[in-house]
Coordinates of C-alpha atoms in Angstrom, one line a residue:
X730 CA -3.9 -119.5 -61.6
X731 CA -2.7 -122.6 -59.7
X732 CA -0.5 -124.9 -62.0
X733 CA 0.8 -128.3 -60.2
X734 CA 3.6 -130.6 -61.0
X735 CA 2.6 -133.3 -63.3
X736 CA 1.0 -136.0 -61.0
X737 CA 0.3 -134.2 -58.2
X738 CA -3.4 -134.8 -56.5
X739 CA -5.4 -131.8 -56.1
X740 CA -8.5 -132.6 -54.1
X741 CA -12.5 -131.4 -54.2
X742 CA -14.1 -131.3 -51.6
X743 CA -17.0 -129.8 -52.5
X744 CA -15.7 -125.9 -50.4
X745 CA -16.0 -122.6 -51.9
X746 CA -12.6 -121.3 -51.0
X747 CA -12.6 -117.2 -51.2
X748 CA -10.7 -115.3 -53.9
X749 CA -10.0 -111.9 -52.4
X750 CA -9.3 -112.3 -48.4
X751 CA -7.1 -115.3 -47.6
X752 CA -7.6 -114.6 -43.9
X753 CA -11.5 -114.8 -43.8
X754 CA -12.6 -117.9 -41.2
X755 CA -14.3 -120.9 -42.9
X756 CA -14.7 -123.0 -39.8
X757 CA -17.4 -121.6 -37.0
X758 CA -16.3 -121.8 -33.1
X759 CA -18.8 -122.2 -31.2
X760 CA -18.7 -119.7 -28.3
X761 CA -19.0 -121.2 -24.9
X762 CA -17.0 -119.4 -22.5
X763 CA -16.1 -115.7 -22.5
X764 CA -12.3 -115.8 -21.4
X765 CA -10.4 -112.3 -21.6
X766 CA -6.9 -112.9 -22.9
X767 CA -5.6 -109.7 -20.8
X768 CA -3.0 -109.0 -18.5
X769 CA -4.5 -110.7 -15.4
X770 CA -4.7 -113.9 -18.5
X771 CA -1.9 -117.1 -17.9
X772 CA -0.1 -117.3 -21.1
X773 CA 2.7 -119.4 -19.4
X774 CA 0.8 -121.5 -16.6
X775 CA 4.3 -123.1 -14.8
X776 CA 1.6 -125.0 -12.1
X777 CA 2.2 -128.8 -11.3
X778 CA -1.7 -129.3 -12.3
X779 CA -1.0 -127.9 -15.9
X780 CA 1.9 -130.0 -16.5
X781 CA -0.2 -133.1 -15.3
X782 CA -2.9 -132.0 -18.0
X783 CA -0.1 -131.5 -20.5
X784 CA 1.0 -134.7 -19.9
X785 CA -2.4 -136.4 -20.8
X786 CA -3.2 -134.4 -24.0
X787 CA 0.1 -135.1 -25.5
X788 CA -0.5 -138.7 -24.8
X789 CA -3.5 -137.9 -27.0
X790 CA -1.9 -136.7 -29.3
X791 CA 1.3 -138.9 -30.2
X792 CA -0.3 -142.1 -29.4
X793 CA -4.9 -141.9 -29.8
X794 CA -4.3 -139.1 -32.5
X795 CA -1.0 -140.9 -34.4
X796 CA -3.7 -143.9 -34.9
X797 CA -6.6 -142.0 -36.0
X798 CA -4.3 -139.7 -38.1
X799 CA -3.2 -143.3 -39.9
X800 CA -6.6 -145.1 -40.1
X801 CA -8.6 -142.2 -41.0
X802 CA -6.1 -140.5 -43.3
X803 CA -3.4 -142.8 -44.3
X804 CA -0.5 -140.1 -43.0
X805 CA 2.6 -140.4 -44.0
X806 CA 5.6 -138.2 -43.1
X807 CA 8.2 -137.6 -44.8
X808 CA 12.0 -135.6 -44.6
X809 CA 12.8 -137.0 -41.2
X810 CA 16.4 -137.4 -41.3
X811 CA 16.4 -132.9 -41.8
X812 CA 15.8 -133.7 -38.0
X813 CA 18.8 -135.7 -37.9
X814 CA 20.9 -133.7 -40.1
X815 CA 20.3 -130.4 -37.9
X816 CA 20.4 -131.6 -34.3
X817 CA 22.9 -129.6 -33.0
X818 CA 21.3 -126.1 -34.5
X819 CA 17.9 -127.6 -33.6
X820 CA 18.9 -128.5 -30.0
X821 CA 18.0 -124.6 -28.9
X822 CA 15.0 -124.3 -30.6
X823 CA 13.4 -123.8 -33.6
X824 CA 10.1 -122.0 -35.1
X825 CA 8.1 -124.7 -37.3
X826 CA 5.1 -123.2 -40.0
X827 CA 3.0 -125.4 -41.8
X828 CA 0.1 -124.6 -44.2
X829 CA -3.5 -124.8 -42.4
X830 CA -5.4 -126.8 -43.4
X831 CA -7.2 -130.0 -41.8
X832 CA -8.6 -130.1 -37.8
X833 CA -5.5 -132.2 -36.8
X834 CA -2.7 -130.7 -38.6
X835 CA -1.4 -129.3 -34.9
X836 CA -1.1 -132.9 -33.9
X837 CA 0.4 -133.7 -37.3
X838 CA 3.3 -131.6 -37.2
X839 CA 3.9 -132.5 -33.7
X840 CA 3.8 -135.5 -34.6
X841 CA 6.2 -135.1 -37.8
X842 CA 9.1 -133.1 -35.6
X843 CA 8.4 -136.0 -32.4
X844 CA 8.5 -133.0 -30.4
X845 CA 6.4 -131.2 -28.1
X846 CA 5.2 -127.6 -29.6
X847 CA 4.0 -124.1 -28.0
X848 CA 1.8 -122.8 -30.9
X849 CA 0.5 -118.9 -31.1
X850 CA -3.4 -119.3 -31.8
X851 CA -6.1 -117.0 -32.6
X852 CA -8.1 -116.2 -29.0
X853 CA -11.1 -117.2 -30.4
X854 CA -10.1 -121.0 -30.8
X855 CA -10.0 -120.8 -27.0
X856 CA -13.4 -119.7 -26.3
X857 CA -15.1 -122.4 -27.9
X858 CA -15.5 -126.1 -27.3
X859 CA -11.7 -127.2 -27.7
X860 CA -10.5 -124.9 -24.7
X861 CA -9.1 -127.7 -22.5
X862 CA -7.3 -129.5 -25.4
X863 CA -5.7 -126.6 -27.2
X864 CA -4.4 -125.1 -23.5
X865 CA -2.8 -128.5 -22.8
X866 CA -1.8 -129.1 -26.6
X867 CA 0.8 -126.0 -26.0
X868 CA -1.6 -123.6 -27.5
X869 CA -1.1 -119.3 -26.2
X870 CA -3.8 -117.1 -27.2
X871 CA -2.8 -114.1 -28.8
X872 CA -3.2 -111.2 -26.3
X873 CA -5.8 -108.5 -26.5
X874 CA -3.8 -105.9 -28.0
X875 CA -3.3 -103.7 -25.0
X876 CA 0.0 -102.8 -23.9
X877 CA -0.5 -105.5 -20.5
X878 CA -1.4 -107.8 -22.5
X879 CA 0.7 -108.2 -25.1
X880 CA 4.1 -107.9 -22.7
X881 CA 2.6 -110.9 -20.9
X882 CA 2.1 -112.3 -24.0
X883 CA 6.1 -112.1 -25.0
X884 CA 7.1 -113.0 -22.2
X885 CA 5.9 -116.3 -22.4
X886 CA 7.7 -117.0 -25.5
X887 CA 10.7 -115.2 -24.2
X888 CA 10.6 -118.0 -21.8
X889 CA 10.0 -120.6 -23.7
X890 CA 12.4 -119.6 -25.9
X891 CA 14.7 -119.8 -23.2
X892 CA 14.2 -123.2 -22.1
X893 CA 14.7 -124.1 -25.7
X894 CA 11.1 -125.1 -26.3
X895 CA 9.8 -125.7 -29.8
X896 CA 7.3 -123.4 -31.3
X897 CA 4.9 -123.4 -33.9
X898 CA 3.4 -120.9 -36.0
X899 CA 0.7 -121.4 -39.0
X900 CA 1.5 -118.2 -40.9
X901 CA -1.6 -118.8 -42.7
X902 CA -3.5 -117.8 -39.8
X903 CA -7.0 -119.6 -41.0
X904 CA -7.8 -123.2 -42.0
X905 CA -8.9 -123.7 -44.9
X906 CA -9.9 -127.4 -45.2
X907 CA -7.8 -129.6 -47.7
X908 CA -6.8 -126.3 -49.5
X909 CA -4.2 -126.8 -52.1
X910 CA -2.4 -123.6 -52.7
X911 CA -0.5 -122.0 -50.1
X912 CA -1.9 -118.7 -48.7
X913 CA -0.2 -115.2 -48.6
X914 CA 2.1 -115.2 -44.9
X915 CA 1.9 -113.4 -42.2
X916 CA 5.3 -112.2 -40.1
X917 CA 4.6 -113.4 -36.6
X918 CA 7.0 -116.7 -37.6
X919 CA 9.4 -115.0 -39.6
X920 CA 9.7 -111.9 -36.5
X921 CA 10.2 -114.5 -33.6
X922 CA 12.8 -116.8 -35.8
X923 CA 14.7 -113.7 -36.1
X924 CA 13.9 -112.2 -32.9
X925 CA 15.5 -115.3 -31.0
X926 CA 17.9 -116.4 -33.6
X927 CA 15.9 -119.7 -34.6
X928 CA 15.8 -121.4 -37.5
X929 CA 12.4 -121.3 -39.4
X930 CA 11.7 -125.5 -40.4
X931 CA 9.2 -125.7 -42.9
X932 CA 6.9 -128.3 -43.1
X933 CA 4.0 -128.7 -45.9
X934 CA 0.9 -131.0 -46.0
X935 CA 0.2 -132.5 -49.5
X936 CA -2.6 -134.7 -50.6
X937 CA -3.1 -138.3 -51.9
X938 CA -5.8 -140.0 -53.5
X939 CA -8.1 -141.9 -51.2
X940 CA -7.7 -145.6 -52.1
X941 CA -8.1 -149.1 -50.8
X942 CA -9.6 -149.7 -47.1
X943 CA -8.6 -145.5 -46.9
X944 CA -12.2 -145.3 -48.4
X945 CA -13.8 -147.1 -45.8
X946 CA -13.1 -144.8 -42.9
X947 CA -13.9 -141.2 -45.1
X948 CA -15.8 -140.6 -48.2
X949 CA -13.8 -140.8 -51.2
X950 CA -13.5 -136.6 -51.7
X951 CA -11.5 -136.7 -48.2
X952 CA -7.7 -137.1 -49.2
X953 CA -4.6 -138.8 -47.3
X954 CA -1.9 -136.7 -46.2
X955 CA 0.9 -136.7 -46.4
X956 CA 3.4 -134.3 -44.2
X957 CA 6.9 -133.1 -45.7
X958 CA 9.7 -131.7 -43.6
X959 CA 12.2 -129.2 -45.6
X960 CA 15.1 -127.7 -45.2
X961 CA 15.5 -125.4 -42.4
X962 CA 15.9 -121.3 -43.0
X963 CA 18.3 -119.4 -40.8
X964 CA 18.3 -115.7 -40.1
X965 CA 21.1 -113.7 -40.1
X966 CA 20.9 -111.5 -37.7
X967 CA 23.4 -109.0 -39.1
X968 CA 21.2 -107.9 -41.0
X969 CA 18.3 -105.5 -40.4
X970 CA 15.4 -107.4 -38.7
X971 CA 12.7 -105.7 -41.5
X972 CA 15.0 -106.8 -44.7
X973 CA 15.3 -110.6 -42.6
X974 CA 12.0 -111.0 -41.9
X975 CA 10.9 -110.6 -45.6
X976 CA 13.7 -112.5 -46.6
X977 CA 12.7 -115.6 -44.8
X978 CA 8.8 -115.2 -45.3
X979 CA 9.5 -114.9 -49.0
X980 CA 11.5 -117.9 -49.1
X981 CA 9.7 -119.8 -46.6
X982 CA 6.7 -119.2 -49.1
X983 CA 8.4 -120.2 -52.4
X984 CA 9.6 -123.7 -50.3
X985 CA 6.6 -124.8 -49.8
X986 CA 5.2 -124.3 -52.8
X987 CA 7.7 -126.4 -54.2
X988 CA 7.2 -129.2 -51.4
X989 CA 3.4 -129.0 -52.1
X990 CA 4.0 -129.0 -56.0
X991 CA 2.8 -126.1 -57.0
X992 CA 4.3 -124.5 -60.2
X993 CA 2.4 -121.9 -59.7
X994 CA 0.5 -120.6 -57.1
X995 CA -2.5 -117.9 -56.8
X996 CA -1.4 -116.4 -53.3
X997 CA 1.0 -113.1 -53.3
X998 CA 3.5 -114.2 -50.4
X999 CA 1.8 -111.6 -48.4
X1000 CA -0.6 -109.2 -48.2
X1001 CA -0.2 -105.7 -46.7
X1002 CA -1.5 -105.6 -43.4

């Protein structure tokens, strides 16, 4: 049963969100290309042309997106000075999560942190019509699950991790449009923040009441946003990985319950999987 804190919108939007599988898709990819995400795949492309690309789509993102983000859904971010407060342990790196839920929120935390992201994404996201974008945005599809594959696919966050890039995880793994609760977990975040001794930043999307000239640019069901940044979550890598990596999903979980308002929350913190 989902109980929120005394004020706190909860929006309809007219979706019949599942009750038993919180991983189940909602939003159809069309499938125009048949990529194979194997070992011959470029999960890391260093080339002069990519970085061009990259270039472009983050221009996209931090100045076309930042304006459609405001007109269309009145964003607002808030806990900024966490980024100030924690520069120095941020400098290396970090591993971000947010809750899933709206077609922009990759831009929107980006966007939050002011930083450029590398984001783990499902291989069928990359398939369909937002290829190009999602490659450039920082996106990696998840390998294949042969043994190639997925040692190509560590080693590009092994590198990236060692240039102190910033990555991105929605542990969520599905969006759900303009969901309220937050979803069970699962540990891909929670195993690379204490794989590379990064702290996991939190961030939570919560929703507003669509109001004023908001209600010209999206029917009235659609809500703002508004995008929180909490406290960051440190591993402690004395202790055993298995007992950390609970430990930081588990709390990770509970935070941003509390930054969405939720008192309580219908989601387990995970599910076996």
């Amino acid at each position: 049963m989902l109980k929120l804190r005394e004020g706190e919108y909860l929006p309809d939007v007219g979706i019949d969100y599942p009750e038993s599988d919180p991983y189940v898709g909602l939003v159809h990819y069309e499938k125009l290309r048949d990529l194979k995400f194997d070992e011959s795949y470029p999960f890391l492309d260093d080339s002069l042309w990519f970085k061009l690309h990259q270039a472009g789509d983050y221009f996209l993102c931090f100045v076309i997106l930042r304006i459609a983000n405001a007109v269309k859904f009145g964003i607002r971010f808030r806990g900024r000075d966490v980024l100030r407060r924690y520069r120095r342990e941020f400098r290396k790196g970090i591993v971000s999560i947010c809750n899933h839920c709206y077609p922009w929120d990759g831009a929107a935390v980006a966007q939050a942190l002011r930083h450029r992201l590398w984001l783990p994404m499902l291989s069928e996201h990359f398939n369909g019509p937002e290829y190009y974008h999602l490659k450039y945005f920082g996106g990696i599809p998840l390998a294949d699950g042969s043994f190639g594959a997925q040692k190509k696919f560590n080693e590009a966050f092994d590198t990236i991790n060692e240039r102190g890039g910033w990555i991105h995880v929605f542990p969520e793994a599905r969006n759900w449009l303009f969901y309220k609760p937050i979803r069970p977990f699962k540990r891909g975040a929670f195993t690379m923040a204490y794989k590379y001794g990064r702290p996991i930043v939190p961030l939570c999307i919560s929703y507003r009441k669509r109001t004023g000239i908001y209600r010209l640019f999206a029917p009235p069901e659609v809500p703002l946003l508004t995008v929180t940044i909490g406290e960051p979550l440190f591993p402690d890598l004395s202790k055993p990985r298995k007992q950390e990596v609970d430990r930081l999903l588990k709390e990770s979980h509970a935070r941003m319950c509390s930054m969405a308002g939720i008192l309580e929350n219908p989601w387990p913190e995970t599910v076996n999987e």
